[in-house]
PDB file of C-alpha atoms in Angstrom:
ATOM      1  CA  MET A 169     -12.528 -30.148   6.913  1.00  0.00           C
ATOM      2  CA  LYS A 170     -11.950 -34.057   6.691  1.00  0.00           C
ATOM      3  CA  ASN A 171     -13.862 -35.030  10.327  1.00  0.00           C
ATOM      4  CA  ILE A 172     -17.370 -33.625  11.692  1.00  0.00           C
ATOM      5  CA  LEU A 173     -17.645 -34.500  14.865  1.00  0.00           C
ATOM      6  CA  PHE A 174     -22.025 -34.390  15.673  1.00  0.00           C
ATOM      7  CA  PRO A 175     -23.065 -34.697  19.553  1.00  0.00           C
ATOM      8  CA  THR A 176     -26.259 -35.305  19.204  1.00  0.00           C
ATOM      9  CA  ASP A 177     -28.996 -35.960  22.290  1.00  0.00           C
ATOM     10  CA  TYR A 178     -31.503 -37.652  19.348  1.00  0.00           C
ATOM     11  CA  SER A 179     -33.496 -34.276  20.026  1.00  0.00           C
ATOM     12  CA  PRO A 180     -35.849 -31.933  17.610  1.00  0.00           C
ATOM     13  CA  ALA A 181     -33.450 -29.590  17.439  1.00  0.00           C
ATOM     14  CA  SER A 182     -30.228 -32.114  17.227  1.00  0.00           C
ATOM     15  CA  GLU A 183     -32.582 -33.743  14.091  1.00  0.00           C
ATOM     16  CA  ASN A 184     -32.169 -30.655  12.229  1.00  0.00           C
ATOM     17  CA  ALA A 185     -29.075 -30.527  13.027  1.00  0.00           C
ATOM     18  CA  PHE A 186     -27.694 -34.225  11.386  1.00  0.00           C
ATOM     19  CA  ILE A 187     -29.499 -32.860   7.476  1.00  0.00           C
ATOM     20  CA  TYR A 188     -27.124 -29.573   7.436  1.00  0.00           C
ATOM     21  CA  ALA A 189     -23.671 -32.094   8.659  1.00  0.00           C
ATOM     22  CA  LEU A 190     -25.221 -34.855   6.585  1.00  0.00           C
ATOM     23  CA  ASN A 191     -24.964 -32.141   3.596  1.00  0.00           C
ATOM     24  CA  ILE A 192     -21.678 -30.118   4.909  1.00  0.00           C
ATOM     25  CA  ALA A 193     -19.759 -33.632   4.790  1.00  0.00           C
ATOM     26  CA  LYS A 194     -21.225 -34.802   1.583  1.00  0.00           C
ATOM     27  CA  LYS A 195     -20.164 -31.291   0.502  1.00  0.00           C
ATOM     28  CA  LEU A 196     -16.866 -31.612   1.638  1.00  0.00           C
ATOM     29  CA  LYS A 197     -16.064 -35.256   1.416  1.00  0.00           C
ATOM     30  CA  ALA A 198     -15.666 -35.552   5.364  1.00  0.00           C
ATOM     31  CA  LYS A 199     -16.135 -37.996   8.267  1.00  0.00           C
ATOM     32  CA  ILE A 200     -19.071 -37.269  10.411  1.00  0.00           C
ATOM     33  CA  THR A 201     -17.867 -39.556  14.294  1.00  0.00           C
ATOM     34  CA  THR A 202     -21.437 -38.985  15.088  1.00  0.00           C
ATOM     35  CA  LEU A 203     -21.674 -39.440  19.784  1.00  0.00           C
ATOM     36  CA  HIS A 204     -23.808 -39.751  22.481  1.00  0.00           C
ATOM     37  CA  VAL A 205     -23.068 -38.604  25.819  1.00  0.00           C
ATOM     38  CA  SER A 206     -24.984 -40.733  28.701  1.00  0.00           C
ATOM     39  CA  ASN A 207     -25.343 -39.115  32.527  1.00  0.00           C
ATOM     40  CA  MET A 208     -25.176 -43.229  33.979  1.00  0.00           C
ATOM     41  CA  PRO A 209     -24.692 -42.875  37.335  1.00  0.00           C
ATOM     42  CA  VAL A 210     -22.070 -44.857  38.970  1.00  0.00           C
ATOM     43  CA  VAL A 211     -22.734 -46.290  42.093  1.00  0.00           C
ATOM     44  CA  GLU A 212     -19.256 -46.730  43.543  1.00  0.00           C
ATOM     45  CA  ILE A 213     -19.307 -48.149  47.843  1.00  0.00           C
ATOM     46  CA  GLU A 214     -15.711 -48.033  48.731  1.00  0.00           C
ATOM     47  CA  GLY A 215     -14.035 -50.296  50.180  1.00  0.00           C
ATOM     48  CA  LYS A 216     -17.206 -53.410  49.969  1.00  0.00           C
ATOM     49  CA  ALA A 217     -18.249 -54.998  46.790  1.00  0.00           C
ATOM     50  CA  PHE A 218     -22.127 -54.009  46.023  1.00  0.00           C
ATOM     51  CA  PRO A 219     -24.583 -55.707  46.713  1.00  0.00           C
ATOM     52  CA  LYS A 220     -26.297 -57.949  44.309  1.00  0.00           C
ATOM     53  CA  GLY A 221     -29.831 -55.056  44.472  1.00  0.00           C
ATOM     54  CA  ILE A 222     -27.853 -52.124  43.422  1.00  0.00           C
ATOM     55  CA  GLU A 223     -25.882 -53.948  41.198  1.00  0.00           C
ATOM     56  CA  ARG A 224     -28.603 -55.398  39.071  1.00  0.00           C
ATOM     57  CA  ILE A 225     -29.761 -51.956  38.649  1.00  0.00           C
ATOM     58  CA  GLN A 226     -27.336 -50.054  37.227  1.00  0.00           C
ATOM     59  CA  GLU A 227     -26.062 -53.199  34.536  1.00  0.00           C
ATOM     60  CA  SER A 228     -30.144 -52.157  34.136  1.00  0.00           C
ATOM     61  CA  LEU A 229     -30.244 -49.053  33.355  1.00  0.00           C
ATOM     62  CA  GLU A 230     -26.956 -48.905  30.878  1.00  0.00           C
ATOM     63  CA  MET A 231     -28.883 -51.215  29.359  1.00  0.00           C
ATOM     64  CA  GLU A 232     -31.862 -49.330  28.600  1.00  0.00           C
ATOM     65  CA  GLU A 233     -28.673 -46.361  28.081  1.00  0.00           C
ATOM     66  CA  PHE A 234     -28.032 -48.479  25.922  1.00  0.00           C
ATOM     67  CA  GLU A 235     -31.218 -50.075  23.695  1.00  0.00           C
ATOM     68  CA  ASP A 236     -32.480 -45.829  23.456  1.00  0.00           C
ATOM     69  CA  TYR A 237     -29.164 -45.076  22.239  1.00  0.00           C
ATOM     70  CA  LYS A 238     -29.093 -48.340  19.902  1.00  0.00           C
ATOM     71  CA  ASP A 239     -32.576 -46.595  19.385  1.00  0.00           C
ATOM     72  CA  GLY A 240     -31.475 -43.600  18.748  1.00  0.00           C
ATOM     73  CA  LEU A 241     -28.725 -44.488  15.476  1.00  0.00           C
ATOM     74  CA  VAL A 242     -31.617 -45.753  13.513  1.00  0.00           C
ATOM     75  CA  HIS A 243     -33.620 -43.145  13.158  1.00  0.00           C
ATOM     76  CA  LEU A 244     -29.826 -40.247  12.340  1.00  0.00           C
ATOM     77  CA  LYS A 245     -29.811 -43.756   9.896  1.00  0.00           C
ATOM     78  CA  SER A 246     -33.213 -43.313   8.381  1.00  0.00           C
ATOM     79  CA  ILE A 247     -32.932 -39.245   8.536  1.00  0.00           C
ATOM     80  CA  ALA A 248     -29.431 -39.817   5.779  1.00  0.00           C
ATOM     81  CA  LYS A 249     -31.605 -41.928   3.283  1.00  0.00           C
ATOM     82  CA  LYS A 250     -34.643 -40.395   3.945  1.00  0.00           C
ATOM     83  CA  ASN A 251     -32.443 -37.371   2.243  1.00  0.00           C
ATOM     84  CA  ASN A 252     -30.570 -39.841  -0.364  1.00  0.00           C
ATOM     85  CA  LEU A 253     -27.453 -38.931   1.798  1.00  0.00           C
ATOM     86  CA  GLU A 254     -26.764 -42.579   3.624  1.00  0.00           C
ATOM     87  CA  ALA A 255     -23.394 -42.098   2.075  1.00  0.00           C
ATOM     88  CA  VAL A 256     -22.087 -40.383   4.099  1.00  0.00           C
ATOM     89  CA  PRO A 257     -19.395 -41.329   6.476  1.00  0.00           C
ATOM     90  CA  LEU A 258     -20.542 -42.322   9.595  1.00  0.00           C
ATOM     91  CA  GLN A 259     -18.909 -43.536  12.779  1.00  0.00           C
ATOM     92  CA  HIS A 260     -20.416 -43.550  15.791  1.00  0.00           C
ATOM     93  CA  VAL A 261     -18.877 -43.301  19.655  1.00  0.00           C
ATOM     94  CA  MET A 262     -21.326 -43.356  23.189  1.00  0.00           C
ATOM     95  CA  GLU A 263     -19.396 -41.663  25.771  1.00  0.00           C
ATOM     96  CA  ASN A 264     -19.898 -42.335  29.485  1.00  0.00           C
ATOM     97  CA  GLY A 265     -19.253 -38.446  31.887  1.00  0.00           C
ATOM     98  CA  LYS A 266     -20.131 -34.525  31.234  1.00  0.00           C
ATOM     99  CA  VAL A 267     -21.968 -33.860  28.577  1.00  0.00           C
ATOM    100  CA  ILE A 268     -19.137 -30.506  28.223  1.00  0.00           C
ATOM    101  CA  GLN A 269     -16.010 -31.936  28.350  1.00  0.00           C
ATOM    102  CA  THR A 270     -16.816 -35.206  27.506  1.00  0.00           C
ATOM    103  CA  ILE A 271     -17.523 -33.302  24.063  1.00  0.00           C
ATOM    104  CA  LEU A 272     -14.404 -31.579  23.958  1.00  0.00           C
ATOM    105  CA  LYS A 273     -12.006 -34.741  25.051  1.00  0.00           C
ATOM    106  CA  VAL A 274     -14.053 -36.624  21.687  1.00  0.00           C
ATOM    107  CA  ALA A 275     -13.064 -33.341  19.350  1.00  0.00           C
ATOM    108  CA  ASN A 276      -9.509 -33.266  20.715  1.00  0.00           C
ATOM    109  CA  ASP A 277      -8.298 -37.046  20.666  1.00  0.00           C
ATOM    110  CA  GLU A 278     -10.064 -37.616  16.481  1.00  0.00           C
ATOM    111  CA  GLY A 279      -8.505 -34.599  15.467  1.00  0.00           C
ATOM    112  CA  VAL A 280     -11.641 -33.307  14.452  1.00  0.00           C
ATOM    113  CA  ASP A 281     -11.311 -29.621  12.551  1.00  0.00           C
ATOM    114  CA  LEU A 282     -15.889 -29.298  12.534  1.00  0.00           C
ATOM    115  CA  ILE A 283     -18.226 -29.209  16.027  1.00  0.00           C
ATOM    116  CA  ILE A 284     -22.163 -29.239  14.491  1.00  0.00           C
ATOM    117  CA  MET A 285     -23.973 -29.476  16.901  1.00  0.00           C
ATOM    118  CA  GLY A 286     -28.238 -27.840  17.365  1.00  0.00           C
ATOM    119  CA  THR A 287     -29.193 -25.657  18.846  1.00  0.00           C
ATOM    120  CA  LYS A 288     -33.081 -25.059  20.649  1.00  0.00           C
ATOM    121  CA  GLY A 289     -35.937 -23.289  19.717  1.00  0.00           C
ATOM    122  CA  ALA A 290     -36.817 -19.350  18.002  1.00  0.00           C
ATOM    123  CA  GLY A 291     -35.273 -18.258  21.290  1.00  0.00           C
ATOM    124  CA  TRP A 292     -31.744 -20.595  20.763  1.00  0.00           C
ATOM    125  CA  ILE A 293     -29.373 -17.125  20.685  1.00  0.00           C
ATOM    126  CA  LYS A 294     -31.171 -15.955  25.120  1.00  0.00           C
ATOM    127  CA  GLU A 295     -30.277 -21.122  24.987  1.00  0.00           C
ATOM    128  CA  VAL A 296     -26.321 -20.084  23.596  1.00  0.00           C
ATOM    129  CA  PHE A 297     -24.857 -17.460  24.629  1.00  0.00           C
ATOM    130  CA  PHE A 298     -26.640 -17.882  27.951  1.00  0.00           C
ATOM    131  CA  GLY A 299     -25.765 -20.439  29.782  1.00  0.00           C
ATOM    132  CA  SER A 300     -25.959 -24.120  27.602  1.00  0.00           C
ATOM    133  CA  ASN A 301     -24.051 -26.845  26.860  1.00  0.00           C
ATOM    134  CA  THR A 302     -23.951 -24.869  22.661  1.00  0.00           C
ATOM    135  CA  SER A 303     -22.164 -22.396  23.985  1.00  0.00           C
ATOM    136  CA  GLU A 304     -20.127 -23.856  26.805  1.00  0.00           C
ATOM    137  CA  VAL A 305     -18.530 -25.596  23.367  1.00  0.00           C
ATOM    138  CA  LEU A 306     -18.358 -22.384  21.653  1.00  0.00           C
ATOM    139  CA  GLU A 307     -16.066 -20.630  24.905  1.00  0.00           C
ATOM    140  CA  ASN A 308     -14.194 -23.363  24.785  1.00  0.00           C
ATOM    141  CA  ALA A 309     -13.822 -25.442  21.508  1.00  0.00           C
ATOM    142  CA  THR A 310     -10.687 -25.172  19.597  1.00  0.00           C
ATOM    143  CA  CYS A 311     -11.613 -25.890  16.251  1.00  0.00           C
ATOM    144  CA  PRO A 312     -15.211 -23.800  14.986  1.00  0.00           C
ATOM    145  CA  VAL A 313     -18.324 -24.893  15.562  1.00  0.00           C
ATOM    146  CA  LEU A 314     -21.856 -23.990  14.222  1.00  0.00           C
ATOM    147  CA  ALA A 315     -24.790 -23.764  16.075  1.00  0.00           C
ATOM    148  CA  ILE A 316     -27.815 -24.153  14.277  1.00  0.00           C
ATOM    149  CA  PRO A 317     -31.347 -23.732  15.427  1.00  0.00           C
ATOM    150  CA  GLN A 318     -34.242 -25.572  15.179  1.00  0.00           C
ATOM    151  CA  LYS A 319     -36.524 -23.823  13.006  1.00  0.00           C
ATOM    152  CA  ALA A 320     -34.271 -23.120  10.849  1.00  0.00           C
ATOM    153  CA  LYS A 321     -34.142 -24.544   6.893  1.00  0.00           C
ATOM    154  CA  PHE A 322     -31.713 -26.544   4.974  1.00  0.00           C
ATOM    155  CA  ASP A 323     -33.039 -25.383   1.007  1.00  0.00           C
ATOM    156  CA  GLY A 324     -30.558 -27.280  -0.668  1.00  0.00           C
ATOM    157  CA  ALA A 325     -26.777 -24.764  -0.859  1.00  0.00           C
ATOM    158  CA  ILE A 326     -24.890 -22.528   1.072  1.00  0.00           C
ATOM    159  CA  ASP A 327     -25.505 -19.202  -1.071  1.00  0.00           C
ATOM    160  CA  GLU A 328     -24.674 -16.190   1.024  1.00  0.00           C
ATOM    161  CA  ILE A 329     -22.533 -15.881   4.613  1.00  0.00           C
ATOM    162  CA  ALA A 330     -22.417 -12.711   5.911  1.00  0.00           C
ATOM    163  CA  VAL A 331     -19.599 -11.722   8.627  1.00  0.00           C
ATOM    164  CA  THR A 332     -19.708  -8.147  10.995  1.00  0.00           C
ATOM    165  CA  THR A 333     -16.876  -6.238  10.743  1.00  0.00           C
ATOM    166  CA  ASN A 334     -15.405  -3.351  12.407  1.00  0.00           C
ATOM    167  CA  PHE A 335     -12.096  -3.433  11.090  1.00  0.00           C
ATOM    168  CA  THR A 336      -9.928  -4.731  13.525  1.00  0.00           C
ATOM    169  CA  ASP A 337      -7.337  -7.637  12.766  1.00  0.00           C
ATOM    170  CA  GLU A 338      -9.758 -10.145  13.907  1.00  0.00           C
ATOM    171  CA  ASP A 339     -12.418  -9.412  12.319  1.00  0.00           C
ATOM    172  CA  LYS A 340     -10.708  -9.456   8.933  1.00  0.00           C
ATOM    173  CA  LYS A 341      -9.199 -13.014  10.065  1.00  0.00           C
ATOM    174  CA  VAL A 342     -12.631 -13.246   9.948  1.00  0.00           C
ATOM    175  CA  ILE A 343     -13.491 -13.096   6.778  1.00  0.00           C
ATOM    176  CA  HIS A 344     -10.542 -14.747   5.301  1.00  0.00           C
ATOM    177  CA  GLU A 345     -11.998 -17.512   7.525  1.00  0.00           C
ATOM    178  CA  ALA A 346     -15.629 -16.953   6.398  1.00  0.00           C
ATOM    179  CA  LEU A 347     -13.999 -17.322   2.724  1.00  0.00           C
ATOM    180  CA  LYS A 348     -12.439 -20.433   3.284  1.00  0.00           C
ATOM    181  CA  PHE A 349     -16.096 -22.152   4.215  1.00  0.00           C
ATOM    182  CA  ALA A 350     -17.910 -19.965   1.706  1.00  0.00           C
ATOM    183  CA  SER A 351     -15.648 -21.303  -1.385  1.00  0.00           C
ATOM    184  CA  TRP A 352     -16.104 -25.488  -0.507  1.00  0.00           C
ATOM    185  CA  PHE A 353     -20.087 -23.498  -1.277  1.00  0.00           C
ATOM    186  CA  ASP A 354     -19.044 -21.700  -3.909  1.00  0.00           C
ATOM    187  CA  ALA A 355     -21.168 -19.073  -1.910  1.00  0.00           C
ATOM    188  CA  THR A 356     -20.499 -15.142  -1.467  1.00  0.00           C
ATOM    189  CA  VAL A 357     -19.917 -13.187   1.466  1.00  0.00           C
ATOM    190  CA  GLN A 358     -21.566  -9.958   2.636  1.00  0.00           C
ATOM    191  CA  VAL A 359     -19.027  -7.419   4.689  1.00  0.00           C
ATOM    192  CA  VAL A 360     -21.439  -5.728   7.647  1.00  0.00           C
ATOM    193  CA  HIS A 361     -20.972  -2.616   8.963  1.00  0.00           C
ATOM    194  CA  VAL A 362     -23.049  -0.978  11.340  1.00  0.00           C
ATOM    195  CA  ASP A 363     -22.617   2.722  10.807  1.00  0.00           C
ATOM    196  CA  LEU A 364     -23.799   4.605  14.150  1.00  0.00           C
ATOM    197  CA  ASN A 365     -21.750   7.721  13.784  1.00  0.00           C
ATOM    198  CA  ARG A 366     -23.326   8.630  10.012  1.00  0.00           C
ATOM    199  CA  VAL A 367     -20.600  10.336   9.183  1.00  0.00           C
ATOM    200  CA  HIS A 368     -19.700   8.312   6.957  1.00  0.00           C
ATOM    201  CA  GLN A 369     -15.741   7.991   8.447  1.00  0.00           C
ATOM    202  CA  TYR A 370     -15.599   4.240   7.520  1.00  0.00           C
ATOM    203  CA  THR A 371     -15.500   4.964   4.407  1.00  0.00           C
ATOM    204  CA  ASN A 372     -12.004   4.755   4.188  1.00  0.00           C
ATOM    205  CA  LYS A 373     -11.732   1.569   6.039  1.00  0.00           C
ATOM    206  CA  ILE A 374     -14.156   0.286   2.949  1.00  0.00           C
ATOM    207  CA  ILE A 375     -12.301   1.121   0.250  1.00  0.00           C
ATOM    208  CA  ASP A 376      -8.547   0.024   1.782  1.00  0.00           C
ATOM    209  CA  LEU A 377     -10.910  -3.325   2.720  1.00  0.00           C
ATOM    210  CA  LYS A 378     -11.689  -3.923  -0.680  1.00  0.00           C
ATOM    211  CA  LYS A 379      -8.097  -3.531  -1.717  1.00  0.00           C
ATOM    212  CA  GLU A 380      -7.033  -5.741   0.714  1.00  0.00           C
ATOM    213  CA  PHE A 381      -9.438  -8.530  -0.318  1.00  0.00           C
ATOM    214  CA  GLU A 382      -9.335  -7.471  -4.290  1.00  0.00           C
ATOM    215  CA  ALA A 383      -8.452 -10.979  -4.908  1.00  0.00           C
ATOM    216  CA  TYR A 384     -12.101 -12.338  -4.063  1.00  0.00           C
ATOM    217  CA  ILE A 385     -13.961  -9.274  -5.140  1.00  0.00           C
ATOM    218  CA  ASN A 386     -16.255 -11.511  -7.514  1.00  0.00           C
ATOM    219  CA  ARG A 387     -17.198 -13.043  -4.439  1.00  0.00           C
ATOM    220  CA  MET A 388     -17.961 -10.253  -2.215  1.00  0.00           C
ATOM    221  CA  ASP A 389     -20.531  -7.845  -1.538  1.00  0.00           C
ATOM    222  CA  PHE A 390     -19.421  -5.059   1.704  1.00  0.00           C
ATOM    223  CA  ILE A 391     -22.005  -3.189   3.173  1.00  0.00           C
ATOM    224  CA  VAL A 392     -22.969   0.181   5.846  1.00  0.00           C
ATOM    225  CA  LEU A 393     -25.896   0.538   6.761  1.00  0.00           C
ATOM    226  CA  ASP A 394     -26.120   4.270   8.369  1.00  0.00           C
ATOM    227  CA  SER A 395     -28.396   3.812  11.399  1.00  0.00           C
ATOM    228  CA  ASP A 396     -27.842   5.577  14.688  1.00  0.00           C
ATOM    229  CA  HIS A 397     -29.788   1.878  16.911  1.00  0.00           C
ATOM    230  CA  PHE A 398     -26.258  -0.909  16.800  1.00  0.00           C
ATOM    231  CA  THR A 399     -28.586  -3.084  17.367  1.00  0.00           C
ATOM    232  CA  GLU A 400     -32.326  -2.921  16.268  1.00  0.00           C
ATOM    233  CA  SER A 401     -30.367  -1.762  12.644  1.00  0.00           C
ATOM    234  CA  LEU A 402     -28.350  -4.974  12.315  1.00  0.00           C
ATOM    235  CA  ALA A 403     -31.513  -8.226  13.788  1.00  0.00           C
ATOM    236  CA  ALA A 404     -33.196  -6.014  11.411  1.00  0.00           C
ATOM    237  CA  HIS A 405     -30.904  -6.846   8.330  1.00  0.00           C
ATOM    238  CA  LEU A 406     -29.534  -9.867   9.563  1.00  0.00           C
ATOM    239  CA  GLU A 407     -33.646 -11.016   8.974  1.00  0.00           C
ATOM    240  CA  ASN A 408     -34.123  -9.445   6.360  1.00  0.00           C
ATOM    241  CA  ASN A 409     -31.756 -11.605   4.542  1.00  0.00           C
ATOM    242  CA  SER A 410     -31.456 -14.492   3.521  1.00  0.00           C
ATOM    243  CA  TYR A 411     -28.152 -14.951   4.724  1.00  0.00           C
ATOM    244  CA  ASP A 412     -27.024 -19.274   5.082  1.00  0.00           C
ATOM    245  CA  MET A 413     -25.590 -19.193   8.996  1.00  0.00           C
ATOM    246  CA  VAL A 414     -23.254 -15.399  10.354  1.00  0.00           C
ATOM    247  CA  ALA A 415     -19.281 -16.582  11.224  1.00  0.00           C
ATOM    248  CA  MET A 416     -18.026 -14.521  14.150  1.00  0.00           C
ATOM    249  CA  THR A 417     -15.619 -15.252  16.652  1.00  0.00           C
ATOM    250  CA  THR A 418     -15.902 -16.808  19.839  1.00  0.00           C
ATOM    251  CA  HIS A 419     -14.126 -13.884  22.636  1.00  0.00           C
ATOM    252  CA  LYS A 420     -17.285 -11.773  20.816  1.00  0.00           C
ATOM    253  CA  ARG A 421     -19.731 -12.562  23.431  1.00  0.00           C
ATOM    254  CA  ASN A 422     -21.068  -9.743  25.042  1.00  0.00           C
ATOM    255  CA  TRP A 423     -20.684  -7.552  22.602  1.00  0.00           C
ATOM    256  CA  ILE A 424     -23.321 -11.214  21.076  1.00  0.00           C
ATOM    257  CA  GLN A 425     -25.233 -10.882  23.981  1.00  0.00           C
ATOM    258  CA  GLU A 426     -25.449  -7.526  23.793  1.00  0.00           C
ATOM    259  CA  LEU A 427     -27.127  -7.774  20.553  1.00  0.00           C
ATOM    260  CA  PHE A 428     -29.958 -10.409  21.577  1.00  0.00           C
ATOM    261  CA  ASN A 429     -29.931  -9.159  25.269  1.00  0.00           C
ATOM    262  CA  TYR A 430     -33.653 -11.589  25.797  1.00  0.00           C
ATOM    263  CA  SER A 431     -35.347  -7.642  27.315  1.00  0.00           C
ATOM    264  CA  ARG A 432     -34.806  -6.109  23.836  1.00  0.00           C
ATOM    265  CA  ALA A 433     -35.816  -9.923  21.716  1.00  0.00           C
ATOM    266  CA  LYS A 434     -38.941  -9.218  23.734  1.00  0.00           C
ATOM    267  CA  SER A 435     -39.576  -6.292  22.491  1.00  0.00           C
ATOM    268  CA  MET A 436     -39.115  -7.506  19.282  1.00  0.00           C
ATOM    269  CA  THR A 437     -41.026  -8.933  15.917  1.00  0.00           C
ATOM    270  CA  TYR A 438     -37.600 -10.459  14.948  1.00  0.00           C
ATOM    271  CA  GLN A 439     -37.137 -14.455  14.943  1.00  0.00           C
ATOM    272  CA  TYR A 440     -32.584 -15.235  15.615  1.00  0.00           C
ATOM    273  CA  ASN A 441     -32.934 -18.381  12.456  1.00  0.00           C
ATOM    274  CA  ILE A 442     -29.870 -18.546  11.124  1.00  0.00           C
ATOM    275  CA  PRO A 443     -26.854 -20.838  11.651  1.00  0.00           C
ATOM    276  CA  VAL A 444     -23.736 -19.035  13.581  1.00  0.00           C
ATOM    277  CA  LEU A 445     -20.635 -20.287  12.243  1.00  0.00           C
ATOM    278  CA  ALA A 446     -17.752 -19.581  15.574  1.00  0.00           C
ATOM    279  CA  MET A 447     -14.376 -19.255  15.548  1.00  0.00           C
ATOM    280  CA  PRO A 448     -11.719 -19.822  17.815  1.00  0.00           C
ATOM    281  CA  VAL A 449      -9.952 -16.880  17.969  1.00  0.00           C
ATOM    282  CA  GLU A 450      -6.519 -18.452  18.915  1.00  0.00           C
ATOM    283  CA  THR A 451      -7.108 -20.463  16.360  1.00  0.00           C
ATOM    284  CA  LEU A 452      -7.707 -17.112  14.007  1.00  0.00           C
TER     285      LEU A 452
END
């Protein structure tokens, strides 16, 4: 991964994600392309010249937007300097258009290997998977997307990555990708399965999985959670362990929606502040 795209609206959530982006880029010796998408309205009057008044308004709006963009760049550079990461290569792009389509287009045009985006608030899981710019990017990107919740804190290292499994072939591919990502950061991978039947019928599958990943066994762990309640058990496990991110495929959107169903989340005390590394199933 040598080319990281960082879409930003200069919000606190984006600022927090930028710290992750800088640290990851430094570790990978990668370049970051920052992208600010402007929703500047374009005034068009078919078959007629612009009235001077409308033209001046358009120019004024464009100038104001550009000044805000320049101020945002200065702030990003100050964040990099404050975190001793000003040596990370940065290039800056400003595009006018629809946010989601523009992010995806720039990612494809620039040959991006990873998109890193911020998400808002403690309820970010609802935002990510129930309709937001981030959710649309996760669903449609052709490269991995790392979604960073606003309350996630980069502690200086990526040490542990969780991957859930039901022992499918796609799950195994995600494990391989998570191991690749982990190797860049000298991290361990925790493979987690929730056994709802409590009959240990997956014991043999765990054994087979360990054999398949025998070459990586020194930096892997396999965890089976015995529980009658999939959602509560897995959510509690994720929250009570010091995972730096959770890896998943984007096609599991319905499963994730169920896991972090808003009505259940409201009745629980857990706060979901773990970054999600989403991998398009088509690329695995």
